[in-house]
Tab-separated table of N, CA and C in Angstrom:
chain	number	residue	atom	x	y	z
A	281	UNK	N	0.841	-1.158	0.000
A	281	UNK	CA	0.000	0.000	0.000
A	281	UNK	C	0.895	1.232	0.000
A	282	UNK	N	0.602	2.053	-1.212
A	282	UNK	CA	1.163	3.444	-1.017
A	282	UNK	C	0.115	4.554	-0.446
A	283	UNK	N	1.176	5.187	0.340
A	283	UNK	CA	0.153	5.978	0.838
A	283	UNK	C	0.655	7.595	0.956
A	284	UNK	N	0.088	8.555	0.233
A	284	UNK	CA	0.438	10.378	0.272
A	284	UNK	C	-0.644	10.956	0.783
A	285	UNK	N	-0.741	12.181	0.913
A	285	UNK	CA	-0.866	13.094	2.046
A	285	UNK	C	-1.241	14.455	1.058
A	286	UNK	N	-1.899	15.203	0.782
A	286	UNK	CA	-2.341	16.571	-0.236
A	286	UNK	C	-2.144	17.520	0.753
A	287	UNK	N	-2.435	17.247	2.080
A	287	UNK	CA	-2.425	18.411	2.742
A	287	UNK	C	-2.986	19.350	2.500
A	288	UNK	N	-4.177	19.296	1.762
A	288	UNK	CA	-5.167	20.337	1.538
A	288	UNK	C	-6.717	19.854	1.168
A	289	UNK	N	-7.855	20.445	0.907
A	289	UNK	CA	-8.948	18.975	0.276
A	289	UNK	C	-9.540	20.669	-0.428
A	290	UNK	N	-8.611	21.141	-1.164
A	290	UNK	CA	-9.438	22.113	-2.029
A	290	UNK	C	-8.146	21.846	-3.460
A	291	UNK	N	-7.270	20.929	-3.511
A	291	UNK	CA	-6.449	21.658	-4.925
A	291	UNK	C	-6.517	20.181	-5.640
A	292	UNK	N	-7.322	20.486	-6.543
A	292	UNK	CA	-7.537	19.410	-7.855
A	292	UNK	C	-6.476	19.169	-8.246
A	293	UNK	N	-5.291	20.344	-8.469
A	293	UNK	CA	-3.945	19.868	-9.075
A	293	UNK	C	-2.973	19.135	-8.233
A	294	UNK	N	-2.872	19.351	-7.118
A	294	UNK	CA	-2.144	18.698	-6.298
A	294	UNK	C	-2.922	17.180	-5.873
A	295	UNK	N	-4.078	16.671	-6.265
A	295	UNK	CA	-4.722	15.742	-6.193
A	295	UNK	C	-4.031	15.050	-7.432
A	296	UNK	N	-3.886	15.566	-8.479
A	296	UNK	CA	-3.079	14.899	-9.553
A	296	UNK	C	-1.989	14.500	-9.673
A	297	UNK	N	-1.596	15.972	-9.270
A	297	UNK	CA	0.459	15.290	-8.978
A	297	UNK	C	0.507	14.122	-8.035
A	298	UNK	N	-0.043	14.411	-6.522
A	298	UNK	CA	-0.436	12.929	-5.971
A	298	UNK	C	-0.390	11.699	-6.785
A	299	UNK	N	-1.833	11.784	-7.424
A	299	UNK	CA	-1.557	10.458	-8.047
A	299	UNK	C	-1.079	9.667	-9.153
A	300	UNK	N	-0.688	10.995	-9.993
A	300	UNK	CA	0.777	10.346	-11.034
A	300	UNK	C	1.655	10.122	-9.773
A	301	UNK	N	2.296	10.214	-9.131
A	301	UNK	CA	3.084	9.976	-8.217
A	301	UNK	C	3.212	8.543	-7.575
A	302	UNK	N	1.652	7.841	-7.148
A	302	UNK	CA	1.329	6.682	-6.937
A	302	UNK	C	1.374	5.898	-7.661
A	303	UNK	N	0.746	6.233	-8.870
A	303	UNK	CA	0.381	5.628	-9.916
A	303	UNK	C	1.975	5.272	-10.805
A	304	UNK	N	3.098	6.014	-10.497
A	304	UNK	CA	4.227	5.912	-11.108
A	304	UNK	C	5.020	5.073	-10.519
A	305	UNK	N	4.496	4.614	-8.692
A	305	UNK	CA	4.867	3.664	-8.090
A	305	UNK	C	4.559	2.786	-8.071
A	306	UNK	N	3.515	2.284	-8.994
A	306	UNK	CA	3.005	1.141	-9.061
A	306	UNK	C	1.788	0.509	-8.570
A	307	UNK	N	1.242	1.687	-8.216
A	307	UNK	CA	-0.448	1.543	-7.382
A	307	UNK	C	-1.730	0.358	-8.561
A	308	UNK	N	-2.387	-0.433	-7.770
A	308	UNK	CA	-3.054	-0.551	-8.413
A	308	UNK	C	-4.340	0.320	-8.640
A	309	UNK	N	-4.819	0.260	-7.688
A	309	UNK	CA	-6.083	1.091	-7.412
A	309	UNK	C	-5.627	2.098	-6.494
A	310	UNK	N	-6.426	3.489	-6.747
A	310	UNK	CA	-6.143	4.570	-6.260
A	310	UNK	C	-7.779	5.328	-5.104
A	311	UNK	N	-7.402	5.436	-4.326
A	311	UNK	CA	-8.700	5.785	-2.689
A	311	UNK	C	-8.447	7.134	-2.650
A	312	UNK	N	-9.575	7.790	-3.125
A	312	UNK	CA	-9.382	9.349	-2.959
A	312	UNK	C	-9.835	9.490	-1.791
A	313	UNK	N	-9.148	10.812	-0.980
A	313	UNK	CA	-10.110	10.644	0.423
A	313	UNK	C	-9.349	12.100	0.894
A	314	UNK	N	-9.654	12.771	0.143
A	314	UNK	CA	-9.178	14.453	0.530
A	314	UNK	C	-10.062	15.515	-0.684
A	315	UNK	N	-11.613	15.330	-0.415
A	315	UNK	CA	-12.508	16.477	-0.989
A	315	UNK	C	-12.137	16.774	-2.397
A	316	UNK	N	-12.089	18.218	-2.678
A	316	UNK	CA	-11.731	18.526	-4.167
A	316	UNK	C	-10.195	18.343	-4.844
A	317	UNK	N	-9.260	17.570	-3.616
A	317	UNK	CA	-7.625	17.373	-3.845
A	317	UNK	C	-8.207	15.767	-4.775
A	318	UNK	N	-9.527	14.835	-3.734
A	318	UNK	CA	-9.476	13.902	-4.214
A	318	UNK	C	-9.878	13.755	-5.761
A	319	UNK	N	-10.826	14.755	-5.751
A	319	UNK	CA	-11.109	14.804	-7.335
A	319	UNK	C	-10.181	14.774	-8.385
A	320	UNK	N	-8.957	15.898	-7.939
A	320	UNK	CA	-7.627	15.508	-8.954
A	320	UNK	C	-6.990	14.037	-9.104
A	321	UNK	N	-7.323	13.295	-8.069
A	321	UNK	CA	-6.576	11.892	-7.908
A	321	UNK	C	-7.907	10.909	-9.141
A	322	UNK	N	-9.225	11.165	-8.619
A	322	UNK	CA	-9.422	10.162	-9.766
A	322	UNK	C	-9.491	10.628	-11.053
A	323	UNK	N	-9.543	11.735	-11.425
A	323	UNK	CA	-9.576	12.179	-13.015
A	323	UNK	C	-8.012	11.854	-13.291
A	324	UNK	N	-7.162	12.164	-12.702
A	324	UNK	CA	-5.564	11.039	-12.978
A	324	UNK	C	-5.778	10.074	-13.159
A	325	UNK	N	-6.378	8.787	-12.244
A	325	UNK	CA	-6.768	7.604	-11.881
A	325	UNK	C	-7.351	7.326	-13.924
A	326	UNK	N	-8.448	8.275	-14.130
A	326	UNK	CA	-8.892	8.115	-15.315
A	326	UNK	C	-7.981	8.335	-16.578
A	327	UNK	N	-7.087	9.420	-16.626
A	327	UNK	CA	-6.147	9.645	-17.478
A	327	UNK	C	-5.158	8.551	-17.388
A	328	UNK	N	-5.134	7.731	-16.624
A	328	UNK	CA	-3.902	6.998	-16.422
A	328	UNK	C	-4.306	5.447	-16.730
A	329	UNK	N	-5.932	5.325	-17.310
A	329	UNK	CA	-6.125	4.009	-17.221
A	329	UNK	C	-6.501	2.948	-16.148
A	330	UNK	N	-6.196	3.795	-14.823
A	330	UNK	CA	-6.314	2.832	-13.921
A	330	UNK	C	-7.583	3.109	-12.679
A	331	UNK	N	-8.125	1.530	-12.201
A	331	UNK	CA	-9.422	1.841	-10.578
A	331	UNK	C	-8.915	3.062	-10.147
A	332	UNK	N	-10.090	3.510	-9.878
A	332	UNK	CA	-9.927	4.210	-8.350
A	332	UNK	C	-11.614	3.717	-7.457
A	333	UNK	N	-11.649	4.416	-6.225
A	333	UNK	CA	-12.096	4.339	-5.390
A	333	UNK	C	-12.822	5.656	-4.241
A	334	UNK	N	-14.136	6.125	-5.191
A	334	UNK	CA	-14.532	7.237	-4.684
A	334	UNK	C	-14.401	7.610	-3.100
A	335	UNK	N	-14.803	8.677	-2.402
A	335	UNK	CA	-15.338	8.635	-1.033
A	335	UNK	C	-16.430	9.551	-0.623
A	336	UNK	N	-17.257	9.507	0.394
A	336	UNK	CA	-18.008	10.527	0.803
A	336	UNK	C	-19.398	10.090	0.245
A	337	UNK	N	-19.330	10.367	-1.267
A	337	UNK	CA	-20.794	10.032	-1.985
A	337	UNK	C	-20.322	9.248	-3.208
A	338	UNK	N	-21.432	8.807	-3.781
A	338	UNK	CA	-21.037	8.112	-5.252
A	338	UNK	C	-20.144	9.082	-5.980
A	339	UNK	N	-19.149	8.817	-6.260
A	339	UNK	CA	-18.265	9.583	-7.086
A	339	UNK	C	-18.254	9.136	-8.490
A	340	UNK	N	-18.889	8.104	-8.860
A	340	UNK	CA	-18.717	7.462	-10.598
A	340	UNK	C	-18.674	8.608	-11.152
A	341	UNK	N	-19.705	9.799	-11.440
A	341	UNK	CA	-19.680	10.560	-12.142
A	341	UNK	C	-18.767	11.710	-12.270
A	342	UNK	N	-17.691	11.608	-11.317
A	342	UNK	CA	-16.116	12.653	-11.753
A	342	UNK	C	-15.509	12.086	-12.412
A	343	UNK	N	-15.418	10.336	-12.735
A	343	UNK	CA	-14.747	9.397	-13.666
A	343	UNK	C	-14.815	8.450	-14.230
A	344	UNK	N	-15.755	8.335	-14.682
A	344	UNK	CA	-16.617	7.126	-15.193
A	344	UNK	C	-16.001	5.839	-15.913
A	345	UNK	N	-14.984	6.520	-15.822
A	345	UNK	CA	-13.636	5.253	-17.141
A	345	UNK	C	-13.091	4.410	-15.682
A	346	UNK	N	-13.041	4.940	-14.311
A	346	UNK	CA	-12.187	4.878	-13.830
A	346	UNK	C	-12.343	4.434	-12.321
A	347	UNK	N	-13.835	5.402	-11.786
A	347	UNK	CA	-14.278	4.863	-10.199
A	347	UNK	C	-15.308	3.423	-10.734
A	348	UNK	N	-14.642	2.787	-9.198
A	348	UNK	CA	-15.234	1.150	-9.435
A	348	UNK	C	-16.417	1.622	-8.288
A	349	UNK	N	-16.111	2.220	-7.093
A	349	UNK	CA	-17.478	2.286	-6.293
A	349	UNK	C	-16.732	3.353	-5.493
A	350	UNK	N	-17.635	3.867	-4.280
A	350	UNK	CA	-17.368	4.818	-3.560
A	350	UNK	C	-17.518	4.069	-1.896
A	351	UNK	N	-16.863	4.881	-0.775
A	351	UNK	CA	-17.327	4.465	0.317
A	351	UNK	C	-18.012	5.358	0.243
A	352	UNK	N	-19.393	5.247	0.608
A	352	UNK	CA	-20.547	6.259	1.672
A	352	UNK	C	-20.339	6.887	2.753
A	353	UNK	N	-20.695	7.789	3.157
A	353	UNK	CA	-20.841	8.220	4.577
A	353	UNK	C	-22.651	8.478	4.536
A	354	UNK	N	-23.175	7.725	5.400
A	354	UNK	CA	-24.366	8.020	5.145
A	354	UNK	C	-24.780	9.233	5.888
A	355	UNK	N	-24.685	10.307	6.268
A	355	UNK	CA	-24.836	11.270	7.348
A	355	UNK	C	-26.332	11.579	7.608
A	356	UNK	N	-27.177	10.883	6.451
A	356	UNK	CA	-28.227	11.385	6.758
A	356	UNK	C	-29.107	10.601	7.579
A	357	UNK	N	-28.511	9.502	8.437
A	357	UNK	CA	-28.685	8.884	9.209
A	357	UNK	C	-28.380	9.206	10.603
A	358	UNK	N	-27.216	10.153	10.673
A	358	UNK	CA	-27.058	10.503	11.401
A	358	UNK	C	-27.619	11.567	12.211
A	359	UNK	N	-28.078	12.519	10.466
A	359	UNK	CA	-28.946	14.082	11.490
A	359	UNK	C	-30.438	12.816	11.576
A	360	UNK	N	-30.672	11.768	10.914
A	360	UNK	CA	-32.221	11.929	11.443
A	360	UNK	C	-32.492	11.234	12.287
A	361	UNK	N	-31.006	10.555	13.192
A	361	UNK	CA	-31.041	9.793	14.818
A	361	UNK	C	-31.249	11.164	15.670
A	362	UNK	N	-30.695	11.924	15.085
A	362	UNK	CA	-30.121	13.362	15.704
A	362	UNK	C	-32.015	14.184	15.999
A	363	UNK	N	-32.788	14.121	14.496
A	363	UNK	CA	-33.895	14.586	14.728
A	363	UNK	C	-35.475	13.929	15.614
A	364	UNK	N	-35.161	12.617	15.376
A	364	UNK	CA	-35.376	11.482	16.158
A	364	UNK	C	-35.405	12.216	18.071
A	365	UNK	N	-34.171	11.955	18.373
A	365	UNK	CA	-33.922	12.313	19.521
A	365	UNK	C	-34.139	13.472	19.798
A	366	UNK	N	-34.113	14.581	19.311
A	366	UNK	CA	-34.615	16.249	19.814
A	366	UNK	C	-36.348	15.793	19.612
A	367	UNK	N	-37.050	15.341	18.881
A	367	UNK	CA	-38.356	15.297	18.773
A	367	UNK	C	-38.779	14.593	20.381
A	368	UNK	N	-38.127	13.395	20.500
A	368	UNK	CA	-38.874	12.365	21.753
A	368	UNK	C	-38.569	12.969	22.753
A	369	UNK	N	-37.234	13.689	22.726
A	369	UNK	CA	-36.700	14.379	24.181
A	369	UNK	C	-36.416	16.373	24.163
A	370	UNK	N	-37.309	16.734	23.306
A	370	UNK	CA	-37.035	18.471	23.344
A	370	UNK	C	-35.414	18.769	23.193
A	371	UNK	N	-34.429	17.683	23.210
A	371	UNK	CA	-33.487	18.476	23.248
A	371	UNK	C	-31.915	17.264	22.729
A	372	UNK	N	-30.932	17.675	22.634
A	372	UNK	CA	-29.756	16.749	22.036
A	372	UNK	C	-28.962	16.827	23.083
A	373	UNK	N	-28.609	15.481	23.645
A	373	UNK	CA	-27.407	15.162	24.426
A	373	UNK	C	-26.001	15.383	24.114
A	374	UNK	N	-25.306	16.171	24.935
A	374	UNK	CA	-23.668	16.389	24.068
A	374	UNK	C	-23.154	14.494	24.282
A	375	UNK	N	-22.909	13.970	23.083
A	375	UNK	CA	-22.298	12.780	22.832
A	375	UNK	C	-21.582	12.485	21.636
A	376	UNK	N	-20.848	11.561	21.664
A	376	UNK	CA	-20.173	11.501	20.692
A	376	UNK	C	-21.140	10.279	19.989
A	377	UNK	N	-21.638	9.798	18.396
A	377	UNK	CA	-22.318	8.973	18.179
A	377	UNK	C	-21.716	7.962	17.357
A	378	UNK	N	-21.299	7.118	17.267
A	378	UNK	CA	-20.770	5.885	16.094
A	378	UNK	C	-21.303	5.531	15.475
A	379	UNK	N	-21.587	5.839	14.186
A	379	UNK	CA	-21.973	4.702	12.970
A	379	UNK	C	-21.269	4.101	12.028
A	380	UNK	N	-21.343	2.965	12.515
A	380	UNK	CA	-20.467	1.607	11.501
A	380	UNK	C	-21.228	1.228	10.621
A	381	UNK	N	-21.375	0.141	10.104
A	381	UNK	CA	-21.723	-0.533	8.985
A	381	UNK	C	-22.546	-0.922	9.568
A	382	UNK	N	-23.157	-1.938	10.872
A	382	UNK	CA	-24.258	-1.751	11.639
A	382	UNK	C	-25.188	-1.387	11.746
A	383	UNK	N	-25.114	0.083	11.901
A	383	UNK	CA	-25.852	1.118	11.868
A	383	UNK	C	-26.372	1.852	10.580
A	384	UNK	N	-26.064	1.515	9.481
A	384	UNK	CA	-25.938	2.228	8.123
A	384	UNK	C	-24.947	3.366	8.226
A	385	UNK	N	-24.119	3.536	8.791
A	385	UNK	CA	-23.514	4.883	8.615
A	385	UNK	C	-22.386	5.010	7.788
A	386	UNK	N	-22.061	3.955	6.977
A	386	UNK	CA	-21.219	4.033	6.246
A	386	UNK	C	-21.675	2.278	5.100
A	387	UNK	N	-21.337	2.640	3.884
A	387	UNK	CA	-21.996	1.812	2.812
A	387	UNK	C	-21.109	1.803	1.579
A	388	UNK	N	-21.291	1.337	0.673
A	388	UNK	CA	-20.694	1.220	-0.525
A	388	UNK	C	-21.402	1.449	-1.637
A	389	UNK	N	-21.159	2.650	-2.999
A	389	UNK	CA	-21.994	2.869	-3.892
A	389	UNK	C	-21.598	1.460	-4.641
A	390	UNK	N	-22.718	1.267	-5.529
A	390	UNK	CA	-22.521	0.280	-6.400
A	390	UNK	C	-21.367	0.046	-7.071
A	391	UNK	N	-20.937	-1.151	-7.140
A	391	UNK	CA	-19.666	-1.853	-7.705
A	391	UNK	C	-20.034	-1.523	-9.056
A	392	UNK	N	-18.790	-0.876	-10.087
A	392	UNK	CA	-19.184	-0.692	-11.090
A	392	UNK	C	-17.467	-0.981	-12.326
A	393	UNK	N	-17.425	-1.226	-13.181
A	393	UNK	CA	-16.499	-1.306	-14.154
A	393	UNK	C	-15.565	-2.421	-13.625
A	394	UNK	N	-15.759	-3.183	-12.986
A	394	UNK	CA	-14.938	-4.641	-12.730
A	394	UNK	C	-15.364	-5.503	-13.044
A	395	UNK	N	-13.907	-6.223	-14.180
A	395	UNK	CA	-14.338	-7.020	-14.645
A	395	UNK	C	-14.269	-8.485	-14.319
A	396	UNK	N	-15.150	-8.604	-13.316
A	396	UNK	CA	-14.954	-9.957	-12.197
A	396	UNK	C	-15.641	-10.790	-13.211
A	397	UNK	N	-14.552	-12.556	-13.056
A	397	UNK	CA	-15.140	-13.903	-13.353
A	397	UNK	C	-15.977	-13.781	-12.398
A	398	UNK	N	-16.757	-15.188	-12.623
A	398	UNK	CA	-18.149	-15.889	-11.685
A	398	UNK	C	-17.156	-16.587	-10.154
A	399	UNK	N	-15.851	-16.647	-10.698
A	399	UNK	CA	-15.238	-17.282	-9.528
A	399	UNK	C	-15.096	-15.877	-8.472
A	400	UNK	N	-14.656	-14.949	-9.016
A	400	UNK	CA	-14.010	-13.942	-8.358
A	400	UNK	C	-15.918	-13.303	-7.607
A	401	UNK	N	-16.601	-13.646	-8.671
A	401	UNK	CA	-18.029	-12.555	-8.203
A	401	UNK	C	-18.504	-13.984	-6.724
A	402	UNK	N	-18.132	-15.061	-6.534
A	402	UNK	CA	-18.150	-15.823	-5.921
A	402	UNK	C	-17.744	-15.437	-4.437
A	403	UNK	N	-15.976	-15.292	-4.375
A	403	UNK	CA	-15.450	-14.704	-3.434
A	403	UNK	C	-16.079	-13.252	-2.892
A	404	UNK	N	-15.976	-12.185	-4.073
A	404	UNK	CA	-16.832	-10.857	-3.201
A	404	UNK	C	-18.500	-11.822	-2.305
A	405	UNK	N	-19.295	-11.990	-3.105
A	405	UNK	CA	-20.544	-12.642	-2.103
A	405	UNK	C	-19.965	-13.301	-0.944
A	406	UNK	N	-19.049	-14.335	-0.717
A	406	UNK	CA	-18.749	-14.956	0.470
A	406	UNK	C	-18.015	-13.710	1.049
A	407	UNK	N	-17.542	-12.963	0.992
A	407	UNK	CA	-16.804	-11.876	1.757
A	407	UNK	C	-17.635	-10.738	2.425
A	408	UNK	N	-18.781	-10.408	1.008
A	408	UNK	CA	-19.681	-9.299	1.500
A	408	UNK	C	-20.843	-10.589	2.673
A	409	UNK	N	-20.543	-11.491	2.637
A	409	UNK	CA	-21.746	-12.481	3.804
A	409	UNK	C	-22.074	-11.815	4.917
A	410	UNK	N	-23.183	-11.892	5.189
A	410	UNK	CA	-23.463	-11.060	6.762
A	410	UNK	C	-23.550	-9.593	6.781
A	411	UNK	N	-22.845	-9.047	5.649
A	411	UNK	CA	-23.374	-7.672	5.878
A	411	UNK	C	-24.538	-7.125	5.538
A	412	UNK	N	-24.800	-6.149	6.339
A	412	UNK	CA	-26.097	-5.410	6.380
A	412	UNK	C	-26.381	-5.022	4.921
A	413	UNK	N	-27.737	-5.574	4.463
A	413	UNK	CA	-27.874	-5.315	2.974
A	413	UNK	C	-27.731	-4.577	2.377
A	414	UNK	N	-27.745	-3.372	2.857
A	414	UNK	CA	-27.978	-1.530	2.573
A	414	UNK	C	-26.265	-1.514	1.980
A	415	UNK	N	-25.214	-2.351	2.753
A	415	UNK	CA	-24.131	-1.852	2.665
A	415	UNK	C	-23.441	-2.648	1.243
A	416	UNK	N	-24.169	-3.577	0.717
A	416	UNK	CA	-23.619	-4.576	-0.475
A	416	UNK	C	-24.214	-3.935	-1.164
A	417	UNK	N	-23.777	-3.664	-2.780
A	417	UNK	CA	-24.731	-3.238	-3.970
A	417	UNK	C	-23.821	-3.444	-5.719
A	418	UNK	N	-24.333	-4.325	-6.167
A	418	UNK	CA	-23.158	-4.398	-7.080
A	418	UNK	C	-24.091	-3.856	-8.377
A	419	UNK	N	-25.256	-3.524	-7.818
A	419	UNK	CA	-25.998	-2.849	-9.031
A	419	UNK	C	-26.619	-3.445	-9.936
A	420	UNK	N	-26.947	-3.207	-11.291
A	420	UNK	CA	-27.296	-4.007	-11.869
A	420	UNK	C	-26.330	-4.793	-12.950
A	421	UNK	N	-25.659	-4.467	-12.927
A	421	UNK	CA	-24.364	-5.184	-14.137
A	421	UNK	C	-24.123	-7.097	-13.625
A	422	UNK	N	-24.248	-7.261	-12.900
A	422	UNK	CA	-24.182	-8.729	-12.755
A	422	UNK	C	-25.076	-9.398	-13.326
């Protein structure tokens, strides 16, 4: 695993140099995970031929040659535990709240542009086993 650092989540160009950088090291797949820096990493990711790996929301549509799926953050699970609880109780507890995969608070956009055998689409199902349904989605391409 290579791993860099943008130090910023606003510069598209420095999201690029990033990932020619990775990508010159031999990365297979590339995990954007720094806002509009990440955007420079998968439109590289796309210029360069190679996966990447959205974050935040479905990202397919910054690179369509190029993102295979995104992690989620579902947040809107979060304000509506959040609205939930001010409704039953007038008011919000200072707490810190966790949402895992459990909880829906984090998911996977649909698996998209991999070109998995029946053996390999085999292994993802035994791997994705047990997880919460919300969080598996390979879409409709299978």
């Amino acid at each position: 695993m290579l791993r860099v650092y943008g130090n910023s989540f606003g510069d598209i160009p420095q999201g690029a140099r990033l990932a020619k950088g990775v990508i010159q090291g031999g990365a297979d797949v590339v995990y954007a995970a720094a806002g509009m820096t990440g955007v420079g990493v998968l439109r590289q990711a796309e210029a360069d031929k190679l996966f990447s790996i959205g974050v935040d929301s479905d990202q397919y549509y910054l690179a369509e040659k190029s993102v295979l799926t995104s992690m989620l953050k579902n947040v809107d699970v979060g304000i509506f535990g959040a609205v939930q609880e001010f409704v039953k109780d007038g008011s919000l507890k200072q707490k810190n709240i966790h949402l895992g995969l459990k909880e829906n608070g984090v998911s996977l956009a649909p698996l998209r542009l991999s070109p998995f055998t029946p053996e390999e689409k085999q292994v993802w199902d035994r791997l994705t086993e047990g997880m919460p349904p919300q969080f598996v989605s390979t879409g409709d391409e299978w």
